[in-house]
Structure formats: C-alpha cells, structure tokens
CSV table of C-alpha atoms in Angstrom, one decimal:
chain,number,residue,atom,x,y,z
S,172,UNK,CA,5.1,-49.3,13.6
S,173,UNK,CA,5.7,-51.6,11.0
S,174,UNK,CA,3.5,-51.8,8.3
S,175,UNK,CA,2.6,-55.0,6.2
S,176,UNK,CA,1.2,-54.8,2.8
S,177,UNK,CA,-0.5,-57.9,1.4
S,178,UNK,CA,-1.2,-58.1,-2.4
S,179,UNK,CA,-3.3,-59.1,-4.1
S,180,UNK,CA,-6.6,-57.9,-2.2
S,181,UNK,CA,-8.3,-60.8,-3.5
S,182,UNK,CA,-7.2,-63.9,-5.7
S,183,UNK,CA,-10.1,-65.4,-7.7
S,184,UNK,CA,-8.9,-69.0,-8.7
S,185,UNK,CA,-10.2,-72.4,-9.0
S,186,UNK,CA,-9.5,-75.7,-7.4
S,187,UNK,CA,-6.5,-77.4,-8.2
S,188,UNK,CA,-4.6,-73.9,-9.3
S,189,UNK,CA,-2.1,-72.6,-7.4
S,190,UNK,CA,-2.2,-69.8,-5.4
S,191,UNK,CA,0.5,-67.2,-4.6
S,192,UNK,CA,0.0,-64.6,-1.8
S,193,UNK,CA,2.4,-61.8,-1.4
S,194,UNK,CA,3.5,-60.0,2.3
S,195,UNK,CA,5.5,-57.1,2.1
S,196,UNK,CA,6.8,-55.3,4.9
S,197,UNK,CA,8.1,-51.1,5.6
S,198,UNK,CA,10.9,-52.4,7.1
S,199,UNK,CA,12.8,-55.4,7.4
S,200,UNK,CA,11.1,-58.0,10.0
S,201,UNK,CA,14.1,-60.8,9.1
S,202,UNK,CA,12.2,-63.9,9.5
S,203,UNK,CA,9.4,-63.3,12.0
S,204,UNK,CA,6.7,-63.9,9.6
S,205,UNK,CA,3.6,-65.9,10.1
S,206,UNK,CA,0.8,-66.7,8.5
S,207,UNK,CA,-2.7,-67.6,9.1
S,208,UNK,CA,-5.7,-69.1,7.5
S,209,UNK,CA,-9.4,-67.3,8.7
S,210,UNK,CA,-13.1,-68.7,7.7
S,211,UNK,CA,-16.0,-67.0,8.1
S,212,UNK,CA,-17.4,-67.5,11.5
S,213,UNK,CA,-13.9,-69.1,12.7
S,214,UNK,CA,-10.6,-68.0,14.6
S,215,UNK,CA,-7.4,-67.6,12.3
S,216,UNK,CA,-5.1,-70.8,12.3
S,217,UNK,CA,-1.5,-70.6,12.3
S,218,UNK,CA,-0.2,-72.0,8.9
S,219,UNK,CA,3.2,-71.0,8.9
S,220,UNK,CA,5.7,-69.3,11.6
S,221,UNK,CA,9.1,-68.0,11.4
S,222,UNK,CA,8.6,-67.2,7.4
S,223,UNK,CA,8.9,-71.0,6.1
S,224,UNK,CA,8.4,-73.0,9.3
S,225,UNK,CA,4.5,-75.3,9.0
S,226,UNK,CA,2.5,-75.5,12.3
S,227,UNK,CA,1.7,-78.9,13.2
S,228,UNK,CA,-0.8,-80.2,11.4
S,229,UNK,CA,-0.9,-78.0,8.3
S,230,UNK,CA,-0.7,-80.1,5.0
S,231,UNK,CA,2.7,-79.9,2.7
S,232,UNK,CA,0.7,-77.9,-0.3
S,233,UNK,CA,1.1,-74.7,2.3
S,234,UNK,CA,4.5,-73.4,1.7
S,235,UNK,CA,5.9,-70.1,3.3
S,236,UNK,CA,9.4,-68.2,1.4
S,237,UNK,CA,11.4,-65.1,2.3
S,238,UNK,CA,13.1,-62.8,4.5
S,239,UNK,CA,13.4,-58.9,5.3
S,240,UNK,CA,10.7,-57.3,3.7
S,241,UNK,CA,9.4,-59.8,1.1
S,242,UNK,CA,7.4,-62.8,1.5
S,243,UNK,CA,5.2,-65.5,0.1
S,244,UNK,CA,2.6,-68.3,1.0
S,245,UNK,CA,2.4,-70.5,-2.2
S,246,UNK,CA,-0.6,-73.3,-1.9
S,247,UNK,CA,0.4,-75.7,-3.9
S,248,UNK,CA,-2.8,-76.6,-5.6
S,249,UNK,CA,-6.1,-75.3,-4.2
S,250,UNK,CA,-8.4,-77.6,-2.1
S,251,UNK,CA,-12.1,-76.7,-1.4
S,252,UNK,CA,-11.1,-75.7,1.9
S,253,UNK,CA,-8.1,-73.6,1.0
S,254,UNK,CA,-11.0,-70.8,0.1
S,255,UNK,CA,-10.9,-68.1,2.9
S,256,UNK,CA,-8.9,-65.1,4.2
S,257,UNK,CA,-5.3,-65.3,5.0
S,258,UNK,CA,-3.1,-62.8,7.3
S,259,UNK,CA,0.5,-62.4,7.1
S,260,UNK,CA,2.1,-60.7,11.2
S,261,UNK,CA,5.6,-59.8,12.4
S,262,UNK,CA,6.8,-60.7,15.5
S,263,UNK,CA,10.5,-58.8,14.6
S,264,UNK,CA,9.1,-55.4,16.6
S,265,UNK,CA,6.6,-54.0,18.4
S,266,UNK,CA,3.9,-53.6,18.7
S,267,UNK,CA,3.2,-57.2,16.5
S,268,UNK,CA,1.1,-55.7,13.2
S,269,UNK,CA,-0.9,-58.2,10.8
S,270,UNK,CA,-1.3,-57.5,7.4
S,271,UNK,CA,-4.9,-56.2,6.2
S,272,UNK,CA,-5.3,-60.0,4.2
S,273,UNK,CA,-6.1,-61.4,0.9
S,274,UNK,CA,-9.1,-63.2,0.3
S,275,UNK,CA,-9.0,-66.3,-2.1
S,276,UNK,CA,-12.3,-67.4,-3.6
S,277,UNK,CA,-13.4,-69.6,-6.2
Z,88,UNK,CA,-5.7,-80.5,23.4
Z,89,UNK,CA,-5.1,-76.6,24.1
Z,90,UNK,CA,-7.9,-74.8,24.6
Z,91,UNK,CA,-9.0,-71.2,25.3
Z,92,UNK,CA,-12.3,-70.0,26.1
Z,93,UNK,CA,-13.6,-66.4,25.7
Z,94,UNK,CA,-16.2,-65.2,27.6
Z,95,UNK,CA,-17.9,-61.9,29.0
Z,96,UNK,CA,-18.2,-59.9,25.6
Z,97,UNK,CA,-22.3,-58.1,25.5
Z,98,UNK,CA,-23.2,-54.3,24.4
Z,99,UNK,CA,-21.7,-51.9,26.2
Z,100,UNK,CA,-22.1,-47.5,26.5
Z,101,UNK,CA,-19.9,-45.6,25.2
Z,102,UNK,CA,-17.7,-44.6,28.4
Z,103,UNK,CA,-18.2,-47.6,29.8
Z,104,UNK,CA,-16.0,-50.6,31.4
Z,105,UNK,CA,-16.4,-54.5,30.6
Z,106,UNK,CA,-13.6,-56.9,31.7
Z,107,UNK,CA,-13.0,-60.3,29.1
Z,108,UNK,CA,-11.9,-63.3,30.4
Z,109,UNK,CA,-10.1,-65.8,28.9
Z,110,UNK,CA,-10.0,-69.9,30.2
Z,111,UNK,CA,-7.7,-72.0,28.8
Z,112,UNK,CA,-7.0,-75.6,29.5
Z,113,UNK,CA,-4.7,-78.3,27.5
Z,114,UNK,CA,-1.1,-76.8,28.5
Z,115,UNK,CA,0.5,-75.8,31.5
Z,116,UNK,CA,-0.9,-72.0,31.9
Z,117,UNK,CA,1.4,-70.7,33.8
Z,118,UNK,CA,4.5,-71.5,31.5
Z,119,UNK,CA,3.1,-69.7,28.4
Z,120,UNK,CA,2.7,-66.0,27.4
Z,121,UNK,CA,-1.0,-65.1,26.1
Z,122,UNK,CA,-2.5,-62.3,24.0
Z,123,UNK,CA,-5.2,-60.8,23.4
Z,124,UNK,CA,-6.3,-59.6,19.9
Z,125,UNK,CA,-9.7,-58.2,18.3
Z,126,UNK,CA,-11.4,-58.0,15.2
Z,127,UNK,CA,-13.8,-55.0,13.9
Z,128,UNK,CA,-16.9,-56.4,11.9
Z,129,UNK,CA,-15.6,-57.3,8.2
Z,130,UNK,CA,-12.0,-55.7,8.9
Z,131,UNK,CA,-8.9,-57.4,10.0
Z,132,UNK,CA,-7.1,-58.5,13.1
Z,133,UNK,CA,-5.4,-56.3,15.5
Z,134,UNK,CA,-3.0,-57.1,18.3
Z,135,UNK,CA,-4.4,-55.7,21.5
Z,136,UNK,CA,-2.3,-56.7,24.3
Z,137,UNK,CA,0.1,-59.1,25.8
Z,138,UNK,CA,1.3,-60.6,29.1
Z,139,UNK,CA,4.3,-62.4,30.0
Z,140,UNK,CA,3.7,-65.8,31.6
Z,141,UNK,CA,3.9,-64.9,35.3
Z,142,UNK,CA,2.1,-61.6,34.7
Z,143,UNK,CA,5.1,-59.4,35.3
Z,144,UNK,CA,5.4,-58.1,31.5
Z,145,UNK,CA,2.4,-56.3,30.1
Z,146,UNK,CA,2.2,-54.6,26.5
Z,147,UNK,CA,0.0,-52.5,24.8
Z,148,UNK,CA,-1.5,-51.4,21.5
Z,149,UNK,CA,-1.6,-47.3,21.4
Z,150,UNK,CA,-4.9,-47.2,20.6
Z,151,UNK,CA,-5.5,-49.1,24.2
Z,152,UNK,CA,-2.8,-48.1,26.7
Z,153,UNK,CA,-4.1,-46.1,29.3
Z,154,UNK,CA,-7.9,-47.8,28.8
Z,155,UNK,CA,-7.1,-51.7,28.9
Z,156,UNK,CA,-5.4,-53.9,31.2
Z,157,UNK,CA,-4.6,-57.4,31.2
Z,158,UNK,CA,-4.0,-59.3,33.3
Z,159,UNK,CA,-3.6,-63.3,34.5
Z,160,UNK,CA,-4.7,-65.5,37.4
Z,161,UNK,CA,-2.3,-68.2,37.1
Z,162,UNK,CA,-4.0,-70.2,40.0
Z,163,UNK,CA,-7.0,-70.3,38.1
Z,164,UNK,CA,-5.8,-70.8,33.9
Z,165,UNK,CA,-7.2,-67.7,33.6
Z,166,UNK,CA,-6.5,-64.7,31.5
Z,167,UNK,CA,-8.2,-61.1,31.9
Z,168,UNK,CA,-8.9,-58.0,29.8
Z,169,UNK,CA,-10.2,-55.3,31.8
Z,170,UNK,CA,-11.7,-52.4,29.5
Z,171,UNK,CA,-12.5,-48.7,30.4
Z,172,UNK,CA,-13.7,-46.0,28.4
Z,173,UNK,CA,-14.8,-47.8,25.5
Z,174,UNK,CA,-15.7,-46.2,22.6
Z,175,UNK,CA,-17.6,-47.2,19.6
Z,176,UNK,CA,-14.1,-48.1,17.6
Z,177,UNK,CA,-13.6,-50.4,20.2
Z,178,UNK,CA,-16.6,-52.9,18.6
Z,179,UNK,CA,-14.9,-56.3,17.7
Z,180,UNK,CA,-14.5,-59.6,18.6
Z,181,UNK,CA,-11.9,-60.3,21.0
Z,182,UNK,CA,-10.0,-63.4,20.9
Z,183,UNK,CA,-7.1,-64.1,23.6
Z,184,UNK,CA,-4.4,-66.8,22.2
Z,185,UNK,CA,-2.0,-68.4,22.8
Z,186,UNK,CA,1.4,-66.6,22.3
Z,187,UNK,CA,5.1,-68.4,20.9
Z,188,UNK,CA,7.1,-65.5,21.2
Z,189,UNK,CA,4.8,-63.0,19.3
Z,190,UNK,CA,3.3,-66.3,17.1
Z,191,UNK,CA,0.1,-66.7,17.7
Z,192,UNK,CA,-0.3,-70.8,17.7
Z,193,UNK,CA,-3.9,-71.4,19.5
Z,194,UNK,CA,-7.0,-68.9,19.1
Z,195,UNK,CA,-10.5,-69.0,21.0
Z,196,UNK,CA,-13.8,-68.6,19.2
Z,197,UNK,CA,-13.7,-65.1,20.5
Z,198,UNK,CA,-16.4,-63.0,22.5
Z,199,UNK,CA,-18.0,-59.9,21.0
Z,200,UNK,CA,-17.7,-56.8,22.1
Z,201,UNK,CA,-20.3,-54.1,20.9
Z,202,UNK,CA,-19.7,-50.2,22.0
Z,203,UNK,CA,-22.8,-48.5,21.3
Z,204,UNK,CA,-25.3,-46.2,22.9
C-alpha cells in the first residue's frame, strides 16, 4: 500500500498569504495525484487531478506541481474560504490511499 | 448537475448488517464507475470500495473484503453497499462518488454509520 505523507499537519496563516501544502508519497505514484478541499460538515471537493490539472470550477490561485513522490498545492493568496482541510490521493496503485491532511486556519 | 444521494446509514450492533444506497442523477449512470469511501469521526478519508460501470469489476479495501459488497442497479441510478459484520471501527460517514479513473470528481453529503452496542 502506498503511503502518502502530508506536511505540514496544520498551517496557521492569514488572508492574503500564501499557502504551500506538501504530499509526499513511499513510492512513486507518477502523476496520479489529486487533491481535495473539505469543510466542516461538507464532502471533500476535487481541486486538482492528475498532479497539476484544476477541476472545473476551481479558481486560478489553486495551483497543483510535481511528479513521483513529491508534490505541492500552492494557494496563491488565501481567501476566507480557502480555510479548511485538504487531502492529497493516488490513483497510480491499488488500493487508492489519501493522505491523512493538513488543516489551514487563520 | 451531477448528483449523488446517500441514504440508509442509522446505529447498528456490533455483528450486524446495514446495506447503503447511493442515488445519483445528472450523468448517464451507467457509463461511469462509482466509489464508495468513509470517514471515522475527526479522522480522514478512506477508500472503501469500487465498481466498474456495468458492475462486472468490484474492488476492495482489506479492512472490508470478505464483509462489504457493492454493488449497482443500473436500471435504477442506483449504487449499493451491502455491510456485514460490522464492528465498531467501522463508524464513519460513508460517501459514494463519483469515480474518473480512481479521481474522485462528485461526492454526496454522506450517510452515517454508527457501530455500537
């Protein structure tokens, strides 16, 4: 099973920062990354797919980079909305594993 | 709009069986695969299971194969998870969703399951 390691656990920053998120895999997953954006009370939404790829609808300031074991989700500057939990998952093997998440608060 | 539909979650025994089901509307049902994957209270997510779009290819979590089965009623948009021998561990909320290949690109608002005597 592939393992993914996010980093840090939690990101305390303020609005208009910007905010790097780290995904980092035990073994090589190529570029079958995603990641997702989870509120309290809410489903996760998909954000990015495929390691760099935005889903429809997600704004430009969400930004996905890397390949093999090392990835990133840069927001570009924080909104008030930007402020939840976000999960990196392969798709590269099975079974599909998601990251344990990093939390961004104000 | 695609939309998916969770229902069928409540407080169950330890040892005993509750089937999820799973409506979706929006997209043609039939032509996607779909997912299911849960959430413990204040923990992260965990894929569960998967089914290929015409219900021939199943897949499992370990920590379910042998107690879950999914399954899909194509006639009706409807996507199943049958559960046996719960136990406690298995206390989460279970979302199905809608699956690009392993990408998960639609969730429902997810159905709670509590195991608990």
């Amino acid at each position: 099973e592939i393992v993914l390691t996010q980093s840090p656990a939690t990101l305390s920053l303020s609005p208009g920062e910007r905010a790097t998120l780290s995904c980092r895999a035990s073994q090589s997953v190529s570029i079958y990354l995603a990641w997702y954006q989870q509120k309290p009370g809410q489903a996760p939404r998909l954000l990015i797919y495929d390691a760099s790829n935005r889903a429809t609808d997600i704004p430009a300031r969400f930004s996905g980079s890397g390949s093999g074991t090392d990835f990133t989700l840069t927001i570009s500057s924080l909104e008030p909305e930007d402020f939840a939990v976000y999960y990196c998952q392969q798709r590269n093997n099975w079974p599909l594993t998601f990251g344990g998440g990093t939390k961004v608060e104000i | 709009e695609v939309q998916l539909l969770e229902s069928g979650g409540g407080l169950v025994q330890p040892g005993g069986s509750l089937r999820l089901s799973c409506a979706a509307s929006g997209f043609t049902f039939s032509n996607y695969d779909l997912s299911w994957v849960r959430q413990a209270p204040g923990k992260g997510l965990e894929w569960v299971s998967g089914i290929s779009f015409g219900g021939v290819n199943t897949y499992y979590a370990d920590s379910v194969r042998g107690r879950f089965t999914i399954s899909r009623d194509n006639s009706k948009n409807t996507l199943y998870l049958q559960m046996n021998s719960l136990r406690a561990e298995d206390t989460a909320v279970y979302f199905c969703a809608h699956d690009m290949g392993g990408t998960y690109n639609r969730w429902g608002q997810g159905t709670l399951l509590t195991v608990s005597s």
